[in-house]
XYZ file of C-alpha atoms in Angstrom:
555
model
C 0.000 0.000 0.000
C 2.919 2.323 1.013
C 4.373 1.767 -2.502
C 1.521 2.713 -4.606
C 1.095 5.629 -2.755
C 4.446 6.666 -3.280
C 3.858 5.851 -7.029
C 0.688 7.533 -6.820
C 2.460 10.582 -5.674
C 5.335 10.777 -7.493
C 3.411 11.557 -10.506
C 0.837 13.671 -8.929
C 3.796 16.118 -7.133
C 5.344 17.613 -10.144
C 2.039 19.428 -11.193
C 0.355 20.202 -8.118
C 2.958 21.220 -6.385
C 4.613 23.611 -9.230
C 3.266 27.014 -8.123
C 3.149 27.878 -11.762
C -0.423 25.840 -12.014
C -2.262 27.954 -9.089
C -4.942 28.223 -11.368
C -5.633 23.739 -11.075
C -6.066 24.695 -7.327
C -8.551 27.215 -8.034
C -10.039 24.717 -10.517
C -10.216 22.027 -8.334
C -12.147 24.573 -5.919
C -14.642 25.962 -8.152
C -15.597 21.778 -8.978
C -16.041 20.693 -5.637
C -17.733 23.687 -4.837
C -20.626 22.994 -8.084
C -20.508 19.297 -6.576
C -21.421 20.883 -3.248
C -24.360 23.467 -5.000
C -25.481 19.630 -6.828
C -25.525 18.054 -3.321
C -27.407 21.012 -1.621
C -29.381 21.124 -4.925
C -30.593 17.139 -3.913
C -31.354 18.139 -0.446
C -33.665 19.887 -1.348
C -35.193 17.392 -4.104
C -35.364 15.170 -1.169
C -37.299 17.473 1.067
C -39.404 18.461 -2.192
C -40.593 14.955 -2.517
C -42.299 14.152 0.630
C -44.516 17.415 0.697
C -45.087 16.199 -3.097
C -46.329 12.776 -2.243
C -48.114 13.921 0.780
C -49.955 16.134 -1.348
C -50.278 13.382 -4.024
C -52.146 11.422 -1.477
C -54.328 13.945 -0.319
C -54.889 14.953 -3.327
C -54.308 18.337 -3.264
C -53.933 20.234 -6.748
C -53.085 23.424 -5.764
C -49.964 22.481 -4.314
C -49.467 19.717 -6.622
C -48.858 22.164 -9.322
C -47.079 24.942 -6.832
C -44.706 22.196 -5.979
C -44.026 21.115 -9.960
C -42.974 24.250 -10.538
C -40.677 24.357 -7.306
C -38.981 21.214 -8.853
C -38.280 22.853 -12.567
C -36.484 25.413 -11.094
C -34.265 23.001 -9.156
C -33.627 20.994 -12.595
C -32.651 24.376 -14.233
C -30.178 25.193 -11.789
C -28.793 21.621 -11.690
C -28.521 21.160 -15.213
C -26.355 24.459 -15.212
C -24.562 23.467 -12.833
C -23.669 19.570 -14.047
C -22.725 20.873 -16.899
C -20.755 23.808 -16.124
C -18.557 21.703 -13.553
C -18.212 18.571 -16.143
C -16.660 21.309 -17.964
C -14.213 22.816 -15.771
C -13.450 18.878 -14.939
C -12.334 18.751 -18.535
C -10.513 21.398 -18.283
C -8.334 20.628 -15.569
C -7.918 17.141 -17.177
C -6.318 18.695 -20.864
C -4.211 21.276 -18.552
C -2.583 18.263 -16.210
C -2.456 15.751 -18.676
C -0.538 18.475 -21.136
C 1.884 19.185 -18.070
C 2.553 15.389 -17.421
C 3.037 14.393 -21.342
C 5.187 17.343 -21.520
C 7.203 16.184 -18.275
C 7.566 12.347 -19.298
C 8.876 13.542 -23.041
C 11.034 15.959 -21.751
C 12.634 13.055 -18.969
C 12.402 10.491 -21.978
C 14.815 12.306 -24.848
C 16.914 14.208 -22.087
C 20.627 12.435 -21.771
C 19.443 10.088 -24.405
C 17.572 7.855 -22.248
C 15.186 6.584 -24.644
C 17.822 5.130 -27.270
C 19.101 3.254 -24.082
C 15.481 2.004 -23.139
C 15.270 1.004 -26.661
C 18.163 -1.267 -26.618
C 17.274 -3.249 -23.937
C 13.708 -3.560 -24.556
C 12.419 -3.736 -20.518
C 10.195 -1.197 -20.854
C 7.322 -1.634 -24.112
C 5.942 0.790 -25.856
C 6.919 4.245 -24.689
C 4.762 5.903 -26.713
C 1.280 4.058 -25.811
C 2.546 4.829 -21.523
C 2.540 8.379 -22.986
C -0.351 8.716 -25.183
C -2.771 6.358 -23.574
C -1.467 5.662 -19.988
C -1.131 9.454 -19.718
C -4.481 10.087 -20.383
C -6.117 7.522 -18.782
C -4.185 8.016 -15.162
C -5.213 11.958 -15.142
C -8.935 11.677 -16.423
C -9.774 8.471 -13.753
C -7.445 11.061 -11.363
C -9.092 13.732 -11.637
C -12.751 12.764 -12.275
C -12.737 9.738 -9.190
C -11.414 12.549 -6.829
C -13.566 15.100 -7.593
C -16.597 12.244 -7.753
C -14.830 11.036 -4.195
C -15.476 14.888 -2.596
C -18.699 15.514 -3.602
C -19.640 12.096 -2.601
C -18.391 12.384 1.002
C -20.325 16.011 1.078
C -23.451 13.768 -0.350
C -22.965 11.165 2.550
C -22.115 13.431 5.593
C -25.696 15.452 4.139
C -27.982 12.617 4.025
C -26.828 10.649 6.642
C -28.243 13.124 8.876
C -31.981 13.083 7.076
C -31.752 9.183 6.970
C -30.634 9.454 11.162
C -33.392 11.704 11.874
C -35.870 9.817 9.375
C -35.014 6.547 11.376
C -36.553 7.233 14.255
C -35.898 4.979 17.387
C -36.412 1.280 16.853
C -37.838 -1.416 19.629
C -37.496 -4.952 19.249
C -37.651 -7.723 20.915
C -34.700 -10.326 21.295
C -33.987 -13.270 23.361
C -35.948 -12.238 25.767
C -34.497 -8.664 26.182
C -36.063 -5.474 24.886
C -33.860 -3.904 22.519
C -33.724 0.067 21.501
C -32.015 1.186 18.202
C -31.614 4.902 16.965
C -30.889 5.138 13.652
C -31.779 2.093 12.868
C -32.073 2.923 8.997
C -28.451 3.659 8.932
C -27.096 0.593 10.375
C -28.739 -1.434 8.082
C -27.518 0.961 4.770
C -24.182 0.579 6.592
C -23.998 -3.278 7.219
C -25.726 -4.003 3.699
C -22.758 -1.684 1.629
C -20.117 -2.885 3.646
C -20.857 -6.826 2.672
C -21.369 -5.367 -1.172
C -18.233 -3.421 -1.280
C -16.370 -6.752 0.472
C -17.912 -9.170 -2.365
C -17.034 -7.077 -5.031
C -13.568 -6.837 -4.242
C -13.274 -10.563 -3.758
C -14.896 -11.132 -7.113
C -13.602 -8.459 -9.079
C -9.582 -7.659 -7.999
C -8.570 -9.623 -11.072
C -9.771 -6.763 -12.798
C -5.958 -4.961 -12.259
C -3.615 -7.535 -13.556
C -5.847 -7.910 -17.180
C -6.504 -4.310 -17.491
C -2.637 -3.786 -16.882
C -2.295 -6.705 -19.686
C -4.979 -5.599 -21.720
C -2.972 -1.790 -22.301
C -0.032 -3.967 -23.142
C -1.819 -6.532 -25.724
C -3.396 -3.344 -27.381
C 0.115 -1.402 -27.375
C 1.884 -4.151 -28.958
C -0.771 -4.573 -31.864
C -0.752 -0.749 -32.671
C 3.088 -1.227 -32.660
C 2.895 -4.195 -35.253
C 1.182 -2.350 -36.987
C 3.449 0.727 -37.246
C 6.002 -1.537 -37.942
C 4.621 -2.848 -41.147
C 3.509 0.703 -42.302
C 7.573 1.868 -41.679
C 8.890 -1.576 -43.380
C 5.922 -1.276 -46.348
C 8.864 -1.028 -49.463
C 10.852 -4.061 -47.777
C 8.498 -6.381 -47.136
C 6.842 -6.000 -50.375
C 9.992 -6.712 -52.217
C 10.166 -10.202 -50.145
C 6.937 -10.776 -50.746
C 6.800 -11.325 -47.053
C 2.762 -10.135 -46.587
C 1.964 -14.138 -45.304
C 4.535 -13.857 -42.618
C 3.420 -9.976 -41.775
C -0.241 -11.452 -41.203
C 0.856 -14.340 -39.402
C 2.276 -12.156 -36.762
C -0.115 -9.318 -36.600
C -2.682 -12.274 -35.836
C -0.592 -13.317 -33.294
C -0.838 -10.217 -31.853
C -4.138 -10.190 -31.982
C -4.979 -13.356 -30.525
C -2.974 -11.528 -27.635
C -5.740 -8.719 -27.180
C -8.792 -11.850 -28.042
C -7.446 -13.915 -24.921
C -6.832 -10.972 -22.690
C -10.623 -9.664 -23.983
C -12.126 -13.202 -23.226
C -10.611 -12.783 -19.568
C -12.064 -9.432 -19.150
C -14.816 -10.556 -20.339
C -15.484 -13.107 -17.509
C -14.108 -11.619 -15.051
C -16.448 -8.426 -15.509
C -19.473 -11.092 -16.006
C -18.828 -12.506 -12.790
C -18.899 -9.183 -11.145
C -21.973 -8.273 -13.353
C -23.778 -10.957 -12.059
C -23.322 -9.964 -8.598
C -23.064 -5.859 -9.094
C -26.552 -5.807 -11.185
C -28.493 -7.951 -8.955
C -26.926 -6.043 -5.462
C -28.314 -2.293 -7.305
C -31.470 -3.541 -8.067
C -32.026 -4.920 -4.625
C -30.626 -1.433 -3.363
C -33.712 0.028 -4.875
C -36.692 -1.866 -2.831
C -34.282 -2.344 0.542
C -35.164 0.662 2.239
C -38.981 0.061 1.534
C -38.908 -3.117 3.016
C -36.623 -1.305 6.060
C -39.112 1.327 6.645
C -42.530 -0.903 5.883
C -42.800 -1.333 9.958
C -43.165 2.672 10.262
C -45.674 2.805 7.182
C -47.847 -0.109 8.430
C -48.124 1.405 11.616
C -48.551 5.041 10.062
C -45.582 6.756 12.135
C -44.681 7.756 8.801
C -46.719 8.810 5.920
C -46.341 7.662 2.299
C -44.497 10.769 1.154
C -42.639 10.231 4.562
C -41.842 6.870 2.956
C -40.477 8.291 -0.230
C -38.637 10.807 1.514
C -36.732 7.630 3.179
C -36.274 6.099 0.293
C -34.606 8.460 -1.421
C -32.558 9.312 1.453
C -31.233 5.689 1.674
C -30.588 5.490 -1.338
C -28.307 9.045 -1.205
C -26.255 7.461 1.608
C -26.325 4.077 0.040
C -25.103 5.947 -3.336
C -21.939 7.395 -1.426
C -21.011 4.304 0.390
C -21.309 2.134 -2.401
C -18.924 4.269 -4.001
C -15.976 1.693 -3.994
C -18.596 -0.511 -5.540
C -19.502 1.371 -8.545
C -16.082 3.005 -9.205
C -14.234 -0.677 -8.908
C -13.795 -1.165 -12.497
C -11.939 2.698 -13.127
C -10.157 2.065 -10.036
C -9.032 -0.766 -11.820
C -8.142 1.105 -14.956
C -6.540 3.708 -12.754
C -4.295 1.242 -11.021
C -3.255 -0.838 -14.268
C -2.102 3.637 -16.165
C -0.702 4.213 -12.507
C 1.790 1.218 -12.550
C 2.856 1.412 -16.155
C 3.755 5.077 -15.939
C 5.715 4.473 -13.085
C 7.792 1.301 -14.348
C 7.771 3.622 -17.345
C 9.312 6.674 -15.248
C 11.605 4.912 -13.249
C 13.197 2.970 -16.277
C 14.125 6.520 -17.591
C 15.417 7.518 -14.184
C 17.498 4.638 -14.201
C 18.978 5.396 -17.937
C 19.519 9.076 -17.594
C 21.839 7.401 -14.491
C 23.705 5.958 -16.842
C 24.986 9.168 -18.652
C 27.862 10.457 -17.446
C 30.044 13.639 -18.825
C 32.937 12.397 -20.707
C 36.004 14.483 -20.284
C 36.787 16.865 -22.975
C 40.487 17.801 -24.202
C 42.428 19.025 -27.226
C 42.473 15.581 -28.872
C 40.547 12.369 -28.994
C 42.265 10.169 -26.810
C 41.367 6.127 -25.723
C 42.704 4.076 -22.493
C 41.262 0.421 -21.848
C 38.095 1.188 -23.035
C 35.964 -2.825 -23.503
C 32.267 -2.516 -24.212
C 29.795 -5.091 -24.448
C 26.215 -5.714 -26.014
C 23.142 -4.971 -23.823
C 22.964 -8.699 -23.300
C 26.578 -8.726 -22.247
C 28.229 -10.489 -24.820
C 31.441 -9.126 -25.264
C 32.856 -6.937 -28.222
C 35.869 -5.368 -28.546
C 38.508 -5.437 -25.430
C 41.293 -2.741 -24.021
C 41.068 -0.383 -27.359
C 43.996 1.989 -27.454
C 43.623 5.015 -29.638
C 44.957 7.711 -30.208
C 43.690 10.614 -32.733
C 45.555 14.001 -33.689
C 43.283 17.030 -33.988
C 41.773 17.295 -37.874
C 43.229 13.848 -38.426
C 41.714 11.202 -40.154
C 41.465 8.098 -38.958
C 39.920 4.702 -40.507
C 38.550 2.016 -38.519
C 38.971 -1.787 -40.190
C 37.995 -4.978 -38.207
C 35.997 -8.028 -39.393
C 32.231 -7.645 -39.507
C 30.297 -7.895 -36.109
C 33.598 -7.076 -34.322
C 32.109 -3.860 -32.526
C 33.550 -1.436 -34.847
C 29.469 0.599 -35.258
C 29.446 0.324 -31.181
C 32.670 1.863 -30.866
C 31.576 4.835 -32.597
C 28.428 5.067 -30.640
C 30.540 4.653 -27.438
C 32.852 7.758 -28.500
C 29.561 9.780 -29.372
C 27.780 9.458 -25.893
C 25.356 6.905 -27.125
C 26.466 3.222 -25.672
C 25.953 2.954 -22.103
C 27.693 -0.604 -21.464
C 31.581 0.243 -21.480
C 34.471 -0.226 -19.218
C 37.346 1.839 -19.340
C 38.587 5.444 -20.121
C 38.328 7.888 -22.773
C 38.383 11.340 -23.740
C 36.600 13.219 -26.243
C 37.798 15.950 -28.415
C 36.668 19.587 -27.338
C 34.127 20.952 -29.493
C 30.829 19.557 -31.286
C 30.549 15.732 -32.505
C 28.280 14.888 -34.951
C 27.931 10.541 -36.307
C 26.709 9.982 -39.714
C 25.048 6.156 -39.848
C 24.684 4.100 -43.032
C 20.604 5.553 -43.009
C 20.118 8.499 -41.424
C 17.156 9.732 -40.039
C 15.010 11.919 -42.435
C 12.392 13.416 -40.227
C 9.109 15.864 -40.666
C 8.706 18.674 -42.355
C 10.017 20.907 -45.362
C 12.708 19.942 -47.225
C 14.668 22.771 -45.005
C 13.794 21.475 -42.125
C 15.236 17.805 -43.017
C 18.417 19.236 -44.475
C 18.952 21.225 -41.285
C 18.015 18.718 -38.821
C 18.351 18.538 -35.514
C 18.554 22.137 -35.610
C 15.773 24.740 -37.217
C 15.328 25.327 -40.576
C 17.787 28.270 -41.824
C 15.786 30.964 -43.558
C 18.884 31.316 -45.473
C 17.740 29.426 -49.064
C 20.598 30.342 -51.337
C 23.400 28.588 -48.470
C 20.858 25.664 -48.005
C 20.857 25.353 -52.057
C 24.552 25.561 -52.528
C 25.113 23.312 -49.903
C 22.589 20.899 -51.991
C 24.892 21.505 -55.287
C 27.762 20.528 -53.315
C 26.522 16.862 -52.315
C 24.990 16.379 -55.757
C 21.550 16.807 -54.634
C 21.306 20.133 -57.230
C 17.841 18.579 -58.233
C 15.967 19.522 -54.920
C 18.156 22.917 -54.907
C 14.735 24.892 -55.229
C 12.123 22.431 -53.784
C 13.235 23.444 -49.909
C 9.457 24.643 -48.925
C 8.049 20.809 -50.196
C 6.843 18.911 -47.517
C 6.743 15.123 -48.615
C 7.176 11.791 -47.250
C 11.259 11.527 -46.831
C 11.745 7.866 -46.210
C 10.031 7.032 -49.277
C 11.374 10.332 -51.633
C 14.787 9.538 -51.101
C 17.261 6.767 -52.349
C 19.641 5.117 -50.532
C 22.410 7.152 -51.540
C 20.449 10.276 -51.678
C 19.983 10.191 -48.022
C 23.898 9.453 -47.286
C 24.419 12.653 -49.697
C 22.126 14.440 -47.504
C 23.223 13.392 -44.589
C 27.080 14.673 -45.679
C 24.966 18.264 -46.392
C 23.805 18.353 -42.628
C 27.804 17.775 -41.984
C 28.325 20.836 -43.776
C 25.667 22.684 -42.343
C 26.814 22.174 -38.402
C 30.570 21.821 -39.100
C 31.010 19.536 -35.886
C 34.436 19.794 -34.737
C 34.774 15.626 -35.109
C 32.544 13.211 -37.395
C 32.492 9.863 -37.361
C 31.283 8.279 -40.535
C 29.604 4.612 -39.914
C 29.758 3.145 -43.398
C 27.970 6.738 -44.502
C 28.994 5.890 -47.949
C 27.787 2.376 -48.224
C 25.202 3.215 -50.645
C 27.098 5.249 -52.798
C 29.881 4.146 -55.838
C 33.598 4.933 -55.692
C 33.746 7.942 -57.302
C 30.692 9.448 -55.504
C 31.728 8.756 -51.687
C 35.154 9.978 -53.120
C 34.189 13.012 -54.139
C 31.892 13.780 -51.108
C 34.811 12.581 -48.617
C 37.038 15.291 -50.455
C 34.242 17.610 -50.356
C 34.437 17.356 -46.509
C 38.406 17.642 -46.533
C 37.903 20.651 -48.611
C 34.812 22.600 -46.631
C 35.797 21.199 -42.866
C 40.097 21.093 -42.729
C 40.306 20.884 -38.856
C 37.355 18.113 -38.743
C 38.791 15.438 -36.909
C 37.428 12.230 -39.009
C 37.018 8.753 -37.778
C 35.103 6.376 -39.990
C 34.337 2.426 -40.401
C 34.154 1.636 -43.898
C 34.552 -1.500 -46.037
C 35.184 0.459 -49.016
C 39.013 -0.358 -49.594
C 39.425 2.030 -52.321
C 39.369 4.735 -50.190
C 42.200 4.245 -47.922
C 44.741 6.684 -49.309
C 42.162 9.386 -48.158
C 42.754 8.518 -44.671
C 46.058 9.465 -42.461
C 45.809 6.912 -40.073
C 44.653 3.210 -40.360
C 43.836 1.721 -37.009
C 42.936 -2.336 -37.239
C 40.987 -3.100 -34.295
C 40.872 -7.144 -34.777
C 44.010 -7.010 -32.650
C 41.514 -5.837 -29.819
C 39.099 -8.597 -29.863
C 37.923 -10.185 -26.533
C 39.818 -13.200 -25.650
């Protein structure tokens, strides 16, 4: 219990207690104080009906009609009211739920924690614990606390008609006279308690399949996405059999997690119906002794009965709210797995130190799974050097680039960066949203200036987009291959990093073409220190130093 309300706060605390969102107290105040005009509201509905069916049953016209027209403007006012504070609820909602998806992606990309999340795999789907978890934790929040409040106001409010209603109570027992007071709320009190009991026992499964049901759902989307990202690749393996064959294994994830639900919410139908519809004719039966022996008249009766069912209404609250306190749990618990796996990978990101040249002592790194890669590299690289990486395939050669650039988390050993700005071109870069601008110039904004975005396009052999910078299109499918490693040499150009490293970033491209780009780079960026894994052969006489790491493979 102690743990899930620390959970339970941990996410609440950065909002609430940010003085910059005063205005969700004042929110929060203005809703429980329509809840408490709604509750006052049905006070007075209660009070309405027995002078209504007392004049019903005498049947007295006049008053009939006086009192119909007493009860419209109570429905006026609460309709204004509902509505206006299910408004303001909604409210609140989009303004916390925008301040906690706004927290979680800002704690997600900062110190690269989600490339490490994504190499291990622990944590699934980030983005459905944002979009959907997100969501779903504020709005059941928000709206069961708010529902909570006004429900205690409700209780503490009728419990006092029902107490007064009740009268005092004689019965006979064992041969002792016995006197109750109150008697009406002792039994409303007894009879919730065993419903609320019952319903727990049947229904806690509820947690652990809603928590699995989020997952099976996430996962499908995710296929899904997949296949949409992978379209041009798996249609040229004709692979659309094996695509369906898992996507219906995903679904037959969500159909036996449904089927579960499914049960389990039957069982507590059966049991959750039948208890609300008895709810409706137990305090009739409770107050029939009064009525029979006319201590109370019929609209007295009705007054009762609504009363009862008021109080029974707030303490069956657990009851009615089990299956969002369910949903509730299942969005708390994945955000916070979700929160603390990024707490533990920003962790793992320390500073590297920073001097005039790029410098490596006993540095081993590993996969995430712990096999080993390369062992005790020693490297050393002059400033605006370049420097060519060679090693068998699957050696580690990719990781030790990643490593160098901050990215790879599972290393042993010493090293230390050259001052300045880094910047690693892969074999397929990342193309992005947006204008054709905004691509070239990515991660940074768009430059308004056109004619330096256009020359740097003629200068990577891309002169055919040169005015097309305002297009938006789909990247990933616009560009070749090779068009995106020419681009992806234009953003070098553009942020002139002090050292690239090149991870086969001319794969795609013939001799003469990565040739002339790696010259092009020589020429534009002459104190660029370069360090670059390449299988390309014909290229070596561009590079100053040749460093074969095979003779640092783990033993």
């Amino acid at each position: 219990m102690k743990n899930v309300v620390g959970q339970f706060w941990a996410l609440c605390r950065p909002f609430w207690l940010n003085r910059s969102h005063w205005q969700a107290w004042l929110l929060i105040v203005v809703i429980v104080g329509m809840g408490g005009t709604i509750v006052w509201l049905n006070v007075l509905i209660n009070n309405w009906s027995k002078s209504f069916y007392d004049a019903l049953g005498a049947f007295n016209g006049g008053l009939l009609y006086a009192l119909v027209k007493e009860y419209c403007v109570y429905i006026a006012i609460y309709i204004g009211v509902f509505v206006y504070q299910d408004w303001f609820t909604k409210l609140l909602i989009i303004r916390w739920r925008g301040a906690l998806t706004a927290e979680l992606v800002d704690s997600w990309l900062a110190k690269r924690a989600f490339y490490r999340m994504s190499l291990t795999g622990q944590t699934d789907n980030p983005d459905q614990r944002i979009a959907q978890d997100v969501d779903l934790f504020v709005d059941k929040t928000v709206s069961l606390t708010v529902n909570f409040l006004i429900v205690m106001a409700q209780l503490f409010s009728f419990v006092v008609i029902l107490w007064q209603l009740s009268g005092v109570q004689r019965f006979t027992l064992f041969g002792s006279e016995w006197v109750v007071k109150g008697y009406l709320v002792w039994v409303v009190l007894i009879y919730t308690l065993v419903g609320s009991l019952v319903t727990h026992l049947i229904g806690k499964k509820l947690h652990g399949l809603n928590y699995h049901k989020q997952k099976a759902e996430a996962d499908f989307r995710a296929s899904l996405l997949r296949k949409h990202d992978n379209a041009e690749q798996i249609a040229q393996y004709g692979g659309e059999q094996q695509e369906k064959r898992h996507l219906a294994g995903n679904f037959r994830a969500i159909v036996q997690n449904w089927r579960s639900l499914m049960n389990a919410e039957r069982n507590l139908g059966f049991f959750t119906t039948g208890y609300s519809r008895v709810s409706l004719i137990v305090p009739v039966f409770a107050a029939l002794p009064a009525f029979l022996n006319k201590t109370v008249t019929l609209g007295g009766l009705m007054q009762i009965r609504s009363a009862f069912g008021q109080v029974h209404g707030a303490l069956s609250w657990f009851i009615r709210m089990y299956h969002e306190l369910a949903l509730l749990s299942a969005s708390m618990q994945r955000l916070s797995q979700f929160r603390a796996e990024i707490l533990q990978h920003q962790s793992q990101q320390e500073p590297q130190p920073a001097g005039r040249e790029l410098h490596i002592r006993q540095l081993s790194f590993a996969t995430p799974q712990g096999g080993p890669l390369l062992s005790n590299v020693e490297l050393q690289c002059e400033p605006g050097s370049w420097n060519r990486l060679s090693g068998n395939s699957g050696l580690g050669k990719s990781t030790l680039l990643r490593t160098l650039n901050g990215l790879w988390p599972y290393y042993d050993g010493q090293w230390q960066a050259q001052e300045g700005r880094s910047l690693l071109l892969p074999q397929q870069s990342y193309l992005g949203q947006g204008t054709l601008a905004d691509v070239l110039c990515y991660p940074q904004p768009a430059l308004a200036d056109n004619a330096f975005l256009s020359e740097v396009l003629d200068k990577v052999g891309l002169s055919a987009w040169r005015d097309k910078l305002a297009q938006q299109l789909n990247w990933d499918r616009v560009f070749s291959g090779g068009e995106r490693q020419r681009l992806a040499f234009a953003r070098a150009l553009i942020a002139r990093p002090d050292t690239l490293y090149l991870d086969e970033a001319t794969s795609s491209l013939d001799h003469g073409a990565a040739r002339q780009l790696l010259g092009m780079i020589r020429d534009e960026l002459p104190g660029t220190t370069v360090i670059a894994v390449t299988h390309q052969n014909e290229l070596d006489d561009l590079f100053m130093q040749h460093h074969d790491l095979s003779t640092f493979r783990h033993a």
